[in-house]
Amino acid sequence: MTDAAWDNTDKHADHQKSGLRHSKIAVAQVGGPTAVINGSLYGFIKRIRQLEESAEIIGIHDGMSGLLENRMSAIKPEQPLEWLRAQPGSALGAGRKSLTAEDIETCVNGLRDRDIHALALAGGNGTMWACRQIELKARELGYELQVIGIPKTVDNDIMETDHTPGFPSAAKFVAHAVRDLGADLASMRSFEQVRVVETMGRNVGWLAAASGYFKQTVDDAPHLIYVPESRFDLEKMLADVACIQQRLGYCLIVVSEGLRDCHDRPISANGINNGKQNGQGLRALGGVGAYIAEEIGERLGVSCRYENLGMLQRCASLALSGQDQAEAEAVGCKAAELLLDGHTGEMVTIRRLQNTPYRWETGSAPFIKVAGMEREFDSACLGQGGLIAESYKTWLAPFIGDNQPYKQFSMD
Amino acid sequence: MTDAAWDNTDKHADHQKSGLRHSKIAVAQVGGPTAVINGSLYGFIKRIRQLEESAEIIGIHDGMSGLLENRMSAIKPEQPLEWLRAQPGSALGAGRKSLTAEDIETCVNGLRDRDIHALALAGGNGTMWACRQIELKARELGYELQVIGIPKTVDNDIMETDHTPGFPSAAKFVAHAVRDLGADLASMRSFEQVRVVETMGRNVGWLAAASGYFKQTVDDAPHLIYVPESRFDLEKMLADVACIQQRLGYCLIVVSEGLRDCHDRPISANGINNGKQNGQGLRALGGVGAYIAEEIGERLGVSCRYENLGMLQRCASLALSGQDQAEAEAVGCKAAELLLDGHTGEMVTIRRLQNTPYRWETGSAPFIKVAGMEREFDSACLGQGGLIAESYKTWLAPFIGDNQPYKQFSMD
């Protein structure tokens, strides 16, 4: 280590040759888990073992918390890890933690203490921002550190990648769940008329919109889809629900948890969110969907039920998308290759080469192009009456598969 | 038709020969749908078409409501119906309706008006009670009517059958969901400690207990399971949760929606249910699980989230059990055979012949042995710390399959 600023190119070459840089490689899983986050970890470990057998792979516990508090353990090299490919939850432990400038320095010093010069973090937008800060801080402190980001979020809100591992399985879950709940409600319409289904998506509507995948006509469920990218108008919705319910006898509505009103304020279970927080953390007893269901029941005088698809969206093993699984693993492999090739400051990406038949490859993008940004869903892909654009269906098809809608009896 | 009491045996024989009795056969789907209720309908229609080609099969709309209001339509004979095998929701329309003695007579008269002498109703305990009343009333009125029951309920609370079609798929959904939510929570324990998962089961705990299928040690989720067959003690639960959370860092609890307190009163979202009902019908914004999660959060000062598995338990196509699908269809076939063989007053049953490898057959039981009864889950099958008896796991195995629990990392 010298006092001089670290020269990116030269030192890379030196360390790659000496193998010093890659004697210890740390990896963490940040933020909420997905159904395939362990698949990326599997790909990462497998590829490191293949390419740099002597490397010690160090698992950081509980995401950013573990990085900040220097809680890490070596992953025993002899153990079989195939089980990671199909197991939801973050096997290393997840963690949500906003880092201050001081925290960032603490993280770098923690890595220095352990002589770790290579770091891979799997996470979303916030994590990519943290990756960039850690990389900059290390450079500022003259500590040689490679940082690579592995994209992961069911929200699908990361720039520069066609989509993020975790989203395809979540989308598959949501699309099937809403088709099934629609068939269930259709048959119950003689005593239950309206159902409000809430999906994940704090700021973006990719998941909520995926609920329209199996829908082919305005009569199929879902009949209305609301995403955070468009301002939500309660009165307009009530009028639409009344109209649909009158026409079909029932109405299924999908709402993204991050819905905002016409003043751009988030809507919570108690109507407009007044910012009140529970000191003990989140107790999600009902979000925006509960509020909307309550309004529909009271204002329209119909039986209205609220269904929160909940945490299963990010962990349901029965909805695991084979494509998602393959891509998550490939993204982990690519992160390993980038690190061992001396790269730093990049997030792995997925590039879509062709829709039908679907072809893809991994790539990478600099943190600067993804950190702090948010990739919105194009609400122009949402049509009237819950229909979604054919282009969005085609884009989703590799993740969900055959999109036959349910049928109805032909009776005399 | 004569005034004399209808002689079961002789008339059967006459009509079978003449084919009169089976020129019109009516069928209805009563109560909440299941993932395989249409599979039974498919088996029923297919078998009738095979055995009595000239029979007109009449679908009753919206369950009991349609029977009472004489809303029925002939099912067009030429249409392919294979789609029924994998489509959730009741294709004929479901309906919940308690029938008075007068209603029963109205139903019989409605059938008489249409000259329908054969009726099959798919439903649960309440439906089997109604089947019996309709059959008795027809006999009293001197109207020849055969009535056969097709068991259907995710609750699995019907006597005389090893289990009910619909339950296996629901159990598969619950077992997988709880294993997945457990893996998700385990990885989140640094900022979310307790999760309360609510399952269906108004009066019985079969489904809630199925959540323990993948669990092998007390450390695996679920850590606590509560069923309606045992009185729920809040203080005891709080002590147990605190203990488990201290030991493992997190705790996943499964509660059946029909939980009752030590005074045998149902517990609702607002604590003990005071019987208040919403005039517009059910708006399920949170049941017993919401109440318990609230208590845990406030009393133990931990982050506690409530997850209601909701209607997906009875309709999730991704959780469709192949065994359930096969049995549902066979039960429908058997109902057709019983009717065409001149039987009446019976519900189709499933008999388990052998556990491993699983062998089964269909049978039948008189309504009098099932109507108005409830088959409870043996709470002795629930052990300490959410463990379920091996005998219950063996019994569930044909429905859910391989029961490997999730793994954990081995770290230095």
mmCIF file with all atom_site columns, C-alpha atoms in Angstrom, chain B residues 7 52 61 67 104 169 211-212 252 259 262-263 316 320 329 358 361 372 376 385 394 397 401:
data_model
loop_
_atom_site.group_PDB
_atom_site.id
_atom_site.type_symbol
_atom_site.label_atom_id
_atom_site.label_alt_id
_atom_site.label_comp_id
_atom_site.label_asym_id
_atom_site.label_entity_id
_atom_site.label_seq_id
_atom_site.pdbx_PDB_ins_code
_atom_site.Cartn_x
_atom_site.Cartn_y
_atom_site.Cartn_z
_atom_site.occupancy
_atom_site.B_iso_or_equiv
_atom_site.pdbx_formal_charge
_atom_site.auth_seq_id
_atom_site.auth_comp_id
_atom_site.auth_asym_id
_atom_site.auth_atom_id
_atom_site.pdbx_PDB_model_num
ATOM 1  C CA . ASP B 1 7   ? -90.064 -47.638 -2.986  1.00 0.00 ? 7   ASP B CA 1
ATOM 2  C CA . GLU B 1 52  ? -75.708 -42.509 -20.796 1.00 0.00 ? 52  GLU B CA 1
ATOM 3  C CA . HIS B 1 61  ? -75.867 -21.681 -11.540 1.00 0.00 ? 61  HIS B CA 1
ATOM 4  C CA . LEU B 1 67  ? -81.116 -24.456 -7.098  1.00 0.00 ? 67  LEU B CA 1
ATOM 5  C CA . ILE B 1 104 ? -85.867 -27.198 0.610   1.00 0.00 ? 104 ILE B CA 1
ATOM 6  C CA . SER B 1 169 ? -53.732 -28.864 -3.162  1.00 0.00 ? 169 SER B CA 1
ATOM 7  C CA . SER B 1 211 ? -47.647 -26.079 7.425   1.00 0.00 ? 211 SER B CA 1
ATOM 8  C CA . GLY B 1 212 ? -45.307 -28.283 9.472   1.00 0.00 ? 212 GLY B CA 1
ATOM 9  C CA . LEU B 1 252 ? -42.664 -17.898 12.519  1.00 0.00 ? 252 LEU B CA 1
ATOM 10 C CA . LEU B 1 259 ? -58.817 -19.934 16.553  1.00 0.00 ? 259 LEU B CA 1
ATOM 11 C CA . CYS B 1 262 ? -60.043 -20.337 26.540  1.00 0.00 ? 262 CYS B CA 1
ATOM 12 C CA . HIS B 1 263 ? -63.750 -19.494 26.819  1.00 0.00 ? 263 HIS B CA 1
ATOM 13 C CA . ALA B 1 316 ? -53.409 -21.435 -6.599  1.00 0.00 ? 316 ALA B CA 1
ATOM 14 C CA . LEU B 1 320 ? -52.189 -27.968 -7.872  1.00 0.00 ? 320 LEU B CA 1
ATOM 15 C CA . GLU B 1 329 ? -61.876 -36.462 -11.235 1.00 0.00 ? 329 GLU B CA 1
ATOM 16 C CA . TYR B 1 358 ? -50.008 -44.700 -1.774  1.00 0.00 ? 358 TYR B CA 1
ATOM 17 C CA . GLU B 1 361 ? -60.098 -46.167 -4.242  1.00 0.00 ? 361 GLU B CA 1
ATOM 18 C CA . GLY B 1 372 ? -74.123 -32.132 10.248  1.00 0.00 ? 372 GLY B CA 1
ATOM 19 C CA . GLU B 1 376 ? -61.680 -32.611 13.656  1.00 0.00 ? 376 GLU B CA 1
ATOM 20 C CA . GLY B 1 385 ? -42.412 -26.200 18.964  1.00 0.00 ? 385 GLY B CA 1
ATOM 21 C CA . THR B 1 394 ? -46.773 -39.799 6.017   1.00 0.00 ? 394 THR B CA 1
ATOM 22 C CA . ALA B 1 397 ? -46.894 -37.210 1.566   1.00 0.00 ? 397 ALA B CA 1
ATOM 23 C CA . GLY B 1 401 ? -44.276 -35.014 -2.259  1.00 0.00 ? 401 GLY B CA 1
#
